[in-house]
Every structure is written in C-alpha cells, then in structure tokens.
Short mmCIF file of C-alpha atoms and ligand atoms in Angstrom, two decimals:
data_model
loop_
_atom_site.label_atom_id
_atom_site.label_comp_id
_atom_site.label_asym_id
_atom_site.label_seq_id
_atom_site.Cartn_x
_atom_site.Cartn_y
_atom_site.Cartn_z
CA UNK A 1 -38.29 -15.85 -21.64
CA UNK A 2 -35.52 -17.29 -19.50
CA UNK A 3 -34.32 -20.83 -19.05
CA UNK A 4 -34.09 -21.69 -15.37
CA UNK A 5 -32.66 -25.16 -15.74
CA UNK A 6 -30.86 -26.44 -12.65
CA UNK A 7 -27.07 -26.73 -12.71
CA UNK A 8 -27.12 -30.51 -12.39
CA UNK A 9 -24.64 -31.48 -15.09
CA UNK A 10 -20.83 -31.51 -14.88
CA UNK A 11 -19.67 -28.00 -14.08
CA UNK A 12 -18.57 -26.98 -17.54
CA UNK A 13 -19.28 -23.69 -19.22
CA UNK A 14 -19.16 -23.08 -22.95
CA UNK A 15 -18.21 -19.43 -23.51
CA UNK A 16 -18.65 -17.63 -26.83
CA UNK A 17 -17.08 -14.32 -27.86
CA UNK A 18 -17.67 -12.43 -31.11
CA UNK A 19 -17.77 -8.76 -30.11
CA UNK A 20 -15.26 -7.48 -32.65
CA UNK A 21 -12.97 -9.37 -35.04
CA UNK A 22 -12.07 -12.57 -33.20
CA UNK A 23 -14.42 -15.54 -33.31
CA UNK A 24 -13.77 -17.40 -30.07
CA UNK A 25 -15.13 -20.29 -28.02
CA UNK A 26 -13.82 -21.84 -24.80
CA UNK A 27 -14.72 -24.49 -22.27
CA UNK A 28 -13.98 -23.48 -18.67
CA UNK A 29 -14.86 -25.38 -15.51
CA UNK A 30 -16.16 -23.95 -12.26
CA UNK A 31 -12.63 -23.84 -10.80
CA UNK A 32 -11.69 -21.57 -13.72
CA UNK A 33 -9.55 -24.28 -15.31
CA UNK A 34 -9.50 -23.54 -19.04
CA UNK A 35 -10.24 -26.86 -20.77
CA UNK A 36 -9.97 -25.30 -24.24
CA UNK A 37 -9.61 -21.80 -25.67
CA UNK A 38 -10.10 -21.41 -29.41
CA UNK A 39 -9.59 -18.03 -31.10
CA UNK A 40 -10.10 -17.74 -34.84
CA UNK A 41 -8.48 -14.43 -35.71
CA UNK A 42 -9.77 -12.31 -38.59
CA UNK A 43 -6.60 -10.19 -38.80
CA UNK A 44 -5.83 -11.55 -42.28
CA UNK A 45 -9.21 -10.27 -43.56
CA UNK A 46 -8.95 -6.77 -42.08
CA UNK A 47 -5.23 -6.12 -42.68
CA UNK A 48 -5.77 -4.87 -46.26
CA UNK A 49 -8.15 -2.17 -44.91
CA UNK A 50 -5.84 -1.12 -42.06
CA UNK A 51 -8.61 -1.68 -39.48
CA UNK A 52 -11.72 -3.70 -38.69
CA UNK A 53 -14.51 -3.47 -41.30
CA UNK A 54 -17.74 -4.27 -39.40
CA UNK A 55 -19.57 -5.93 -42.31
CA UNK A 56 -16.57 -8.13 -43.14
CA UNK A 57 -16.29 -9.04 -39.44
CA UNK A 58 -19.91 -10.13 -39.02
CA UNK A 59 -19.85 -12.24 -42.21
CA UNK A 60 -16.65 -13.93 -41.07
CA UNK A 61 -18.20 -14.66 -37.65
CA UNK A 62 -21.10 -16.43 -39.37
CA UNK A 63 -18.66 -18.71 -41.19
CA UNK A 64 -16.41 -19.37 -38.18
CA UNK A 65 -18.67 -19.58 -35.15
CA UNK A 66 -19.79 -23.21 -35.49
CA UNK A 67 -16.31 -24.54 -36.36
CA UNK A 68 -14.90 -22.58 -33.39
CA UNK A 69 -17.48 -24.09 -31.01
CA UNK A 70 -16.87 -27.60 -32.41
CA UNK A 71 -13.14 -27.17 -32.01
CA UNK A 72 -13.49 -25.91 -28.42
CA UNK A 73 -15.65 -28.90 -27.42
CA UNK A 74 -13.37 -31.33 -29.21
CA UNK A 75 -10.18 -29.87 -27.67
CA UNK A 76 -11.80 -30.11 -24.22
CA UNK A 77 -12.85 -33.69 -24.95
CA UNK A 78 -16.50 -33.00 -24.13
CA UNK A 79 -19.83 -33.01 -25.92
CA UNK A 80 -22.88 -30.74 -25.76
CA UNK A 81 -24.48 -32.97 -23.12
CA UNK A 82 -21.59 -32.33 -20.73
CA UNK A 83 -22.25 -28.60 -20.62
CA UNK A 84 -24.01 -26.97 -17.68
CA UNK A 85 -24.27 -23.38 -18.98
CA UNK A 86 -23.56 -21.12 -21.96
CA UNK A 87 -21.94 -17.68 -21.63
CA UNK A 88 -21.77 -15.06 -24.34
CA UNK A 89 -20.58 -11.49 -24.80
CA UNK A 90 -23.61 -9.26 -25.31
CA UNK A 91 -21.92 -5.83 -24.98
CA UNK A 92 -20.15 -3.64 -25.98
CA UNK A 93 -18.95 -4.23 -29.54
CA UNK A 94 -20.02 -4.20 -33.17
CA UNK A 95 -23.71 -4.95 -33.47
CA UNK A 96 -23.48 -7.42 -36.37
CA UNK A 97 -20.61 -9.26 -34.69
CA UNK A 98 -22.31 -9.46 -31.29
CA UNK A 99 -25.52 -10.79 -32.84
CA UNK A 100 -23.74 -13.81 -34.32
CA UNK A 101 -22.40 -15.00 -30.95
CA UNK A 102 -25.62 -14.12 -29.17
CA UNK A 103 -27.73 -16.11 -31.63
CA UNK A 104 -25.44 -19.14 -31.37
CA UNK A 105 -25.54 -18.98 -27.56
CA UNK A 106 -29.32 -18.62 -27.35
CA UNK A 107 -29.85 -21.46 -29.80
CA UNK A 108 -27.61 -23.82 -27.84
CA UNK A 109 -29.12 -22.84 -24.49
CA UNK A 110 -32.62 -23.41 -25.82
CA UNK A 111 -31.78 -26.74 -27.44
CA UNK A 112 -29.79 -28.07 -24.47
CA UNK A 113 -32.14 -26.58 -21.84
CA UNK A 114 -29.30 -25.11 -19.84
CA UNK A 115 -28.85 -21.58 -18.44
CA UNK A 116 -27.55 -18.81 -20.63
CA UNK A 117 -25.58 -15.89 -19.18
CA UNK A 118 -24.54 -12.70 -20.88
CA UNK A 119 -21.24 -11.03 -20.14
CA UNK A 120 -19.90 -7.50 -20.47
CA UNK A 121 -16.76 -7.80 -22.61
CA UNK A 122 -14.94 -4.96 -20.86
CA UNK A 123 -15.52 -6.47 -17.41
CA UNK A 124 -14.45 -9.88 -18.76
CA UNK A 125 -11.09 -8.36 -19.80
CA UNK A 126 -10.48 -7.67 -16.09
CA UNK A 127 -11.80 -11.06 -15.00
CA UNK A 128 -8.92 -12.51 -17.09
CA UNK A 129 -6.67 -11.32 -14.22
CA UNK A 130 -8.68 -13.40 -11.75
CA UNK A 131 -8.36 -16.44 -14.01
CA UNK A 132 -4.58 -16.28 -14.09
CA UNK A 133 -4.11 -16.05 -10.33
CA UNK A 134 -6.80 -18.42 -9.01
CA UNK A 135 -7.06 -16.22 -5.92
CA UNK A 136 -9.49 -13.43 -5.22
CA UNK A 137 -8.00 -10.30 -6.81
CA UNK A 138 -10.99 -8.08 -5.95
CA UNK A 139 -11.47 -5.34 -4.75
CA UNK A 140 -9.07 -3.52 -7.04
CA UNK A 141 -8.53 -0.68 -9.45
CA UNK A 142 -9.04 -2.05 -12.98
CA UNK A 143 -7.56 -0.66 -16.22
CA UNK A 144 -9.01 -1.95 -19.50
CA UNK A 145 -6.91 -1.03 -22.54
CA UNK A 146 -8.22 -2.40 -25.80
CA UNK A 147 -8.89 -1.39 -29.39
CA UNK A 148 -12.16 0.34 -28.49
CA UNK A 149 -11.77 1.16 -24.79
CA UNK A 150 -9.51 2.82 -22.28
CA UNK A 151 -11.33 2.65 -18.96
CA UNK A 152 -10.43 2.88 -15.31
CA UNK A 153 -12.72 1.26 -12.76
CA UNK A 154 -13.02 0.89 -9.06
CA UNK A 155 -13.90 -2.83 -8.98
CA UNK A 156 -15.64 -3.61 -5.69
CA UNK A 157 -16.02 -7.23 -6.76
CA UNK A 158 -15.82 -9.25 -9.99
CA UNK A 159 -19.27 -7.98 -10.94
CA UNK A 160 -19.60 -4.59 -9.22
CA UNK A 161 -17.72 -1.84 -11.04
CA UNK A 162 -17.71 1.96 -10.76
CA UNK A 163 -16.18 3.85 -13.66
CA UNK A 164 -13.46 6.30 -12.63
CA UNK A 165 -12.32 7.49 -16.04
CA UNK A 166 -12.50 6.81 -19.76
CA UNK A 167 -11.00 8.09 -22.96
CA UNK A 168 -12.65 11.20 -24.33
CA UNK A 169 -11.63 10.35 -27.91
CA UNK A 170 -9.41 7.51 -29.18
CA UNK A 171 -8.70 4.38 -27.16
CA UNK A 172 -5.10 3.35 -26.42
CA UNK A 173 -5.30 0.43 -28.86
CA UNK A 174 -6.78 2.75 -31.47
CA UNK A 175 -3.81 5.09 -30.95
CA UNK A 176 -1.47 2.15 -31.60
CA UNK A 177 -3.45 1.09 -34.69
CA UNK A 178 -3.66 4.60 -36.17
CA UNK A 179 -0.03 5.35 -35.31
CA UNK A 180 1.09 2.14 -37.05
CA UNK A 181 -0.78 3.14 -40.18
CA UNK A 182 1.04 6.50 -40.26
CA UNK A 183 4.35 4.68 -39.81
CA UNK A 184 3.57 2.29 -42.67
CA UNK A 185 3.27 -0.69 -40.32
CA UNK A 186 0.66 -3.40 -40.62
CA UNK A 187 -2.61 -3.98 -38.74
CA UNK A 188 -2.99 -4.72 -35.85
CA UNK A 189 -0.82 -1.76 -34.96
CA UNK A 190 0.00 -2.55 -31.33
CA UNK A 191 2.18 -5.61 -31.93
CA UNK A 192 3.67 -3.94 -35.05
CA UNK A 193 4.69 -0.81 -33.10
CA UNK A 194 6.03 -2.95 -30.26
CA UNK A 195 8.23 -4.89 -32.72
CA UNK A 196 9.49 -1.73 -34.44
CA UNK A 197 10.09 -0.01 -31.08
CA UNK A 198 12.43 -2.79 -29.93
CA UNK A 199 15.36 -1.25 -31.84
CA UNK A 200 14.33 2.41 -31.37
CA UNK A 201 15.15 5.16 -28.89
CA UNK A 202 12.12 6.05 -26.71
CA UNK A 203 13.67 9.50 -26.01
CA UNK A 204 14.15 10.36 -29.71
CA UNK A 205 10.94 12.44 -29.92
CA UNK A 206 9.10 13.96 -26.95
CA UNK A 207 5.45 13.30 -27.83
CA UNK A 208 2.74 14.96 -25.67
CA UNK A 209 1.31 13.17 -22.63
CA UNK A 210 -2.32 14.45 -22.77
CA UNK A 211 -4.44 15.10 -19.65
CA UNK A 212 -1.59 14.17 -17.35
CA UNK A 213 -1.80 17.17 -15.01
CA UNK A 214 -4.52 17.46 -12.40
CA UNK A 215 -6.54 14.83 -10.62
CA UNK A 216 -8.76 13.71 -13.50
CA UNK A 217 -8.71 10.08 -14.60
CA UNK A 218 -9.89 10.55 -18.19
CA UNK A 219 -7.63 9.88 -21.17
CA UNK A 220 -7.16 11.53 -24.57
CA UNK A 221 -5.06 9.96 -27.33
CA UNK A 222 -6.21 11.64 -30.55
CA UNK A 223 -3.75 14.54 -30.22
CA UNK A 224 -0.89 12.11 -29.91
CA UNK A 225 -1.68 10.63 -33.30
CA UNK A 226 -1.76 14.15 -34.81
CA UNK A 227 1.66 14.87 -33.25
CA UNK A 228 3.00 11.73 -34.91
CA UNK A 229 1.56 12.86 -38.23
CA UNK A 230 3.27 16.27 -37.89
CA UNK A 231 6.52 14.58 -36.92
CA UNK A 232 6.36 12.49 -40.11
CA UNK A 233 5.20 15.07 -42.65
CA UNK A 234 5.81 18.45 -41.02
CA UNK A 235 3.12 20.89 -39.98
CA UNK A 236 2.39 22.60 -43.31
CA UNK A 237 -1.25 22.84 -44.35
CA UNK A 238 -3.02 20.40 -46.68
CA UNK A 239 -3.04 16.65 -47.18
CA UNK A 240 0.14 15.25 -48.60
CA UNK A 241 1.52 11.82 -49.33
CA UNK A 242 3.29 10.50 -46.26
CA UNK A 243 7.03 10.41 -46.95
CA UNK A 244 8.83 7.06 -46.88
CA UNK A 245 10.74 6.68 -43.61
CA UNK A 246 13.95 4.76 -43.15
CA UNK A 247 13.77 1.81 -40.69
CA UNK A 248 15.77 3.51 -37.94
CA UNK A 249 13.49 6.59 -38.03
CA UNK A 250 10.44 4.27 -37.88
CA UNK A 251 12.00 2.50 -34.89
CA UNK A 252 12.69 5.79 -33.04
CA UNK A 253 9.20 7.15 -33.74
CA UNK A 254 7.57 3.83 -32.72
CA UNK A 255 9.57 3.67 -29.47
CA UNK A 256 8.83 7.32 -28.59
CA UNK A 257 5.14 6.97 -29.45
CA UNK A 258 4.79 3.75 -27.43
CA UNK A 259 6.58 5.41 -24.49
CA UNK A 260 4.11 8.33 -24.50
CA UNK A 261 1.09 5.98 -24.41
CA UNK A 262 2.64 3.82 -21.68
CA UNK A 263 3.60 6.89 -19.60
CA UNK A 264 0.01 8.12 -19.63
CA UNK A 265 -1.48 4.72 -18.77
CA UNK A 266 0.88 4.11 -15.87
CA UNK A 267 0.46 7.64 -14.48
CA UNK A 268 -3.34 7.33 -14.50
CA UNK A 269 -3.17 3.96 -12.75
CA UNK A 270 -1.00 5.52 -10.05
CA UNK A 271 -3.56 8.32 -9.61
CA UNK A 272 -6.47 5.88 -9.46
CA UNK A 273 -4.69 3.81 -6.80
CA UNK A 274 -3.99 6.97 -4.77
CA UNK A 275 -7.57 8.16 -5.08
CA UNK A 276 -9.25 4.88 -4.14
CA UNK A 277 -6.67 3.58 -1.66
CA UNK A 278 -6.93 0.15 -3.31
CA UNK A 279 -3.93 -2.14 -2.90
CA UNK A 280 -4.43 -4.10 -6.12
CA UNK A 281 -4.32 -3.04 -9.77
CA UNK A 282 -5.77 -5.26 -12.51
CA UNK A 283 -4.88 -4.64 -16.17
CA UNK A 284 -6.50 -6.36 -19.14
CA UNK A 285 -7.31 -5.87 -22.84
CA UNK A 286 -5.18 -6.23 -25.98
CA UNK A 287 -2.78 -3.38 -25.14
CA UNK A 288 -1.95 -5.10 -21.84
CA UNK A 289 0.01 -7.63 -23.94
CA UNK A 290 2.55 -4.85 -24.61
CA UNK A 291 5.88 -5.75 -23.01
CA UNK A 292 6.95 -2.16 -22.29
CA UNK A 293 3.64 -1.51 -20.51
CA UNK A 294 4.04 -4.73 -18.50
CA UNK A 295 7.59 -3.73 -17.55
CA UNK A 296 6.47 -0.28 -16.39
CA UNK A 297 3.55 -1.76 -14.44
CA UNK A 298 6.07 -4.02 -12.68
CA UNK A 299 7.98 -0.87 -11.66
CA UNK A 300 4.76 0.71 -10.43
CA UNK A 301 4.09 -2.35 -8.27
CA UNK A 302 7.54 -2.08 -6.68
CA UNK A 303 7.43 1.74 -6.19
CA UNK A 304 3.92 1.82 -4.71
CA UNK A 305 4.07 -1.54 -2.91
CA UNK A 306 0.84 -2.61 -4.58
CA UNK A 307 -0.18 -5.91 -6.11
CA UNK A 308 -0.32 -5.50 -9.91
CA UNK A 309 -1.99 -8.34 -11.79
CA UNK A 310 -1.75 -8.11 -15.58
CA UNK A 311 -3.72 -10.69 -17.55
CA UNK A 312 -1.46 -13.32 -19.18
CA UNK A 313 -0.72 -12.37 -22.82
CA UNK A 314 -2.99 -15.07 -24.30
CA UNK A 315 -5.91 -13.72 -22.22
CA UNK A 316 -5.20 -10.04 -23.02
CA UNK A 317 -6.39 -9.99 -26.60
CA UNK A 318 -9.98 -11.08 -27.28
CA UNK A 319 -10.81 -14.62 -26.20
CA UNK A 320 -13.81 -16.50 -24.88
CA UNK A 321 -12.18 -17.99 -21.76
CA UNK A 322 -12.41 -14.69 -19.89
CA UNK A 323 -16.20 -14.84 -20.25
CA UNK A 324 -15.95 -17.42 -17.45
CA UNK A 325 -16.91 -14.50 -15.25
CA UNK A 326 -20.33 -15.95 -16.06
CA UNK A 327 -19.74 -18.36 -13.15
CA UNK A 328 -19.84 -15.35 -10.80
CA UNK A 329 -23.07 -14.14 -12.40
CA UNK A 330 -24.66 -17.58 -12.20
CA UNK A 331 -23.78 -17.75 -8.54
CA UNK A 332 -25.81 -14.56 -8.06
CA UNK A 333 -28.70 -15.99 -10.10
CA UNK A 334 -28.06 -13.64 -13.03
CA UNK A 335 -29.33 -15.73 -15.96
CA UNK A 336 -30.14 -13.91 -19.18
CA UNK A 337 -33.45 -13.93 -20.94
CA UNK A 338 -33.77 -15.37 -24.44
CA UNK A 339 -35.12 -12.04 -25.70
CA UNK A 340 -31.89 -10.30 -24.73
CA UNK A 341 -30.58 -8.00 -27.46
CA UNK A 342 -27.00 -7.06 -28.33
CA UNK A 343 -25.87 -3.78 -26.81
CA UNK A 344 -23.32 -2.30 -29.22
CA UNK A 345 -21.31 0.90 -29.07
CA UNK A 346 -18.39 1.87 -26.88
CA UNK A 347 -18.60 2.51 -23.13
CA UNK A 348 -17.67 6.07 -22.22
CA UNK A 349 -18.22 8.20 -19.12
CA UNK A 350 -20.02 10.74 -21.26
O1 KG4 B 1 -8.82 -6.47 -26.47
P1 KG4 B 1 -8.59 -6.52 -27.92
O2 KG4 B 1 -8.05 -7.81 -28.51
O3 KG4 B 1 -9.88 -6.17 -28.73
C1 KG4 B 1 -10.79 -5.19 -28.33
O4 KG4 B 1 -11.60 -5.47 -27.42
O5 KG4 B 1 -10.64 -4.08 -28.90
O6 KG4 B 1 -7.58 -5.34 -28.26
C2 KG4 B 1 -7.13 -5.11 -29.54
C3 KG4 B 1 -6.15 -3.94 -29.49
C4 KG4 B 1 -5.68 -3.49 -30.86
O7 KG4 B 1 -5.80 -2.10 -30.92
C5 KG4 B 1 -4.23 -3.93 -30.89
O8 KG4 B 1 -3.41 -3.09 -31.69
C6 KG4 B 1 -3.85 -3.84 -29.42
O9 KG4 B 1 -4.99 -4.32 -28.74
N1 KG4 B 1 -2.70 -4.68 -29.09
C7 KG4 B 1 -1.54 -4.20 -28.64
C8 KG4 B 1 -0.67 -5.30 -28.51
N2 KG4 B 1 -1.36 -6.43 -28.87
C9 KG4 B 1 -2.62 -6.03 -29.22
N3 KG4 B 1 -1.14 -2.94 -28.35
C10 KG4 B 1 0.12 -2.76 -27.93
N4 KG4 B 1 1.02 -3.76 -27.80
C11 KG4 B 1 0.67 -5.04 -28.08
N5 KG4 B 1 1.56 -6.02 -27.95
ZN1 ZN B 2 -11.53 -6.85 -26.16
#
C-alpha cells in the first residue's frame, strides 16, 4: 500500500536515520536548508565492547527515536502538521536498527497522510556533498568511506549510481576501528587514531598498501590490520597478550597506519577519475571526517585539476539530514510502499 498524498503543505521533510548506532532525525526544506539536525550518538553504550553490538543498538534506537524526532521538530520550530513528507533509511545497515526507524517513519506517514520515501544510506552519504555546496555536483565519481562500506561509484546523477569498486573484506572505517583496538585506543577508532597520529611520524613504519597496483578499483584492508598486529606483538605463532606500548610508539604506529589507509583511498580515487573521465569527486561517510584524508584530497584536486567535494564534517558521520536526497526521489515520483521491508547487510560488488 502506498500513500499518494499531494505535496500541498509547506515544503518540509522529516528525515529519520537509524541504520547503525546513531539515532537521528532532521528537518530539511526543499532548498536543502537544514532546519534541524539531531544525532543521538550511542558511542557511550558500545565503547565498552570495542564496537557496535547490534542488539544493544536496536534497543537504544527504540528508546531514543521519539525523543530525537521531537527534538528535531522543536529545534526547527515546526509541528507534525507542517511536514510534507517523511524520509527514512531502509538499507543497508543492521536489521534491528533499520526496523526501528522504518516503523517510526511508516507510522508517521500513515497518521499524517503524507508521502513516505525510503533512502539508501550509502547514496545519502554522497548526497551530503550536494547539500554542502547547493549547486549540482553530479555527475561525479563518488567515494563512500564508512564503518561498514568502502565503495567507489560512477554517479550519473544524485539517484543513478554504478558501482566501480568495493572492499573485498574490511571497510576503511572498520580498519580504523580494529586498528585502534590493537593500539589500546577507544571506540570509535577513527577519531582516536587521528588524535594519536597528530604527534606521530607517518613514515615510522611502512605498512602495506593492498591492491594498489593494476587498474582494479576494489579495496582490501584486512591485511593491514594483521600487519599492525605483527608490528605490535611480533610474528611468532599463537595468541598472546598485546604488549603495552609507550605513547610515542602508539603515535608513530597510528600515524603510519592512517597514512597507509589514506594513500590507498586517494590512489583509488585518482584511478576512478582517470577511468571515468569525470571532473568531480565526491567523498562522504564517517572516514571522510579525517583531516589527513581531507588534506590529501585537497592535493589531489590541485594535481588533477578536478573539483573535489568532501562532505562537511558534521554531515560525514551518520546523520538524518543527508536523507534529504528523498527530495530528488519524490521529484521522480519514487514514493515507498507501506509494506516496504528493511534491507540489511553490507553492499559489496560480489
Ligand atoms: O558513516 P559512519 O558514521 O557510519 C557508518 O555508516 O558506518 O562511519 C563510522 C566510521 C567508524 O568506523 C569511525 O571510526 C569512522 O567512521 N570515523 C573516522 C573518523 N570519524 C569517524 N575515521 C577516521 N577519521 C575520523 N576522523
Ligand atoms: Zn553511514
């Protein structure tokens, strides 16, 4: 069943995001002005486990989703009756987490008799680039670097993507998170490694740059994490306690590890630009908040004379505002049906 209500109210979209461990709600108008953007992080709940625990995440979403929506409406100074559509992330992600947002969105759409649109979270990470510039950034090559995904796309438009490459094992954010754990740093690992790396030497250890040779646009990060483990505890057989590292060694390892990840990401972007002939590169997802990556992407823009648009830091990590790509879908008449199910699991080329 779908709700085909006309868009005859003020042009305000309520967007809901709950695909992983952030409960988020935002109000965005048709000109992509963000009226409010509420993110209730669950980092404090997952930190003790060193990563996201799906069952803990979905229970926390249940507790936080209504307060997050209330806060988003209140901060925007609007009520339910001012809304013209509801957008929600339906894929990819953790099934229990997705279902919480999806149920809230369907319920509101049904009660308010307004259209309901479902959004692909990975594509929304790239739409965050469009939101920051307010000009048309498509067509472009798009790199999504998050906790669950490392994907390269040829983006023909905001809603027409062809996948060029994906990770064949760990995602870039996962490499940061797992690396941080080995270094005794807290979750989430990306910001922790970035902080530790600030006083380290990126040339201290030459970590491998996997799948860099040849034309392929796939990524592999799991070997990098193993190299870090060997660097910390040596290569002898058997599981051992990780030795305590002094802060300057942690800083050097963090800086060298971060440099290896950034090198690979930037090199693959360069290849994808060469292959497609696109003049614009879009970069989104949590890892895109990394300052060293942003610096190196700036260099790429200058060297290749291409336009590089990296999502602003507050729209890199998970948020609901980027689900405003729903406006593009609505324009094409893409309303979702109320029997839509969550589509969990990561997106991979194979
Ligand atoms: O996009 P995101 O918030 O959630 C997913 O869709 O997965 O990305 C989360 C990932 C985590 O792995 C986190 O460690 C990483 O983004 N991250 C960073 C930084 N901030 C977040 N990685 C490197 N540097 C950062 N500053
Ligand atoms: Zn994400």
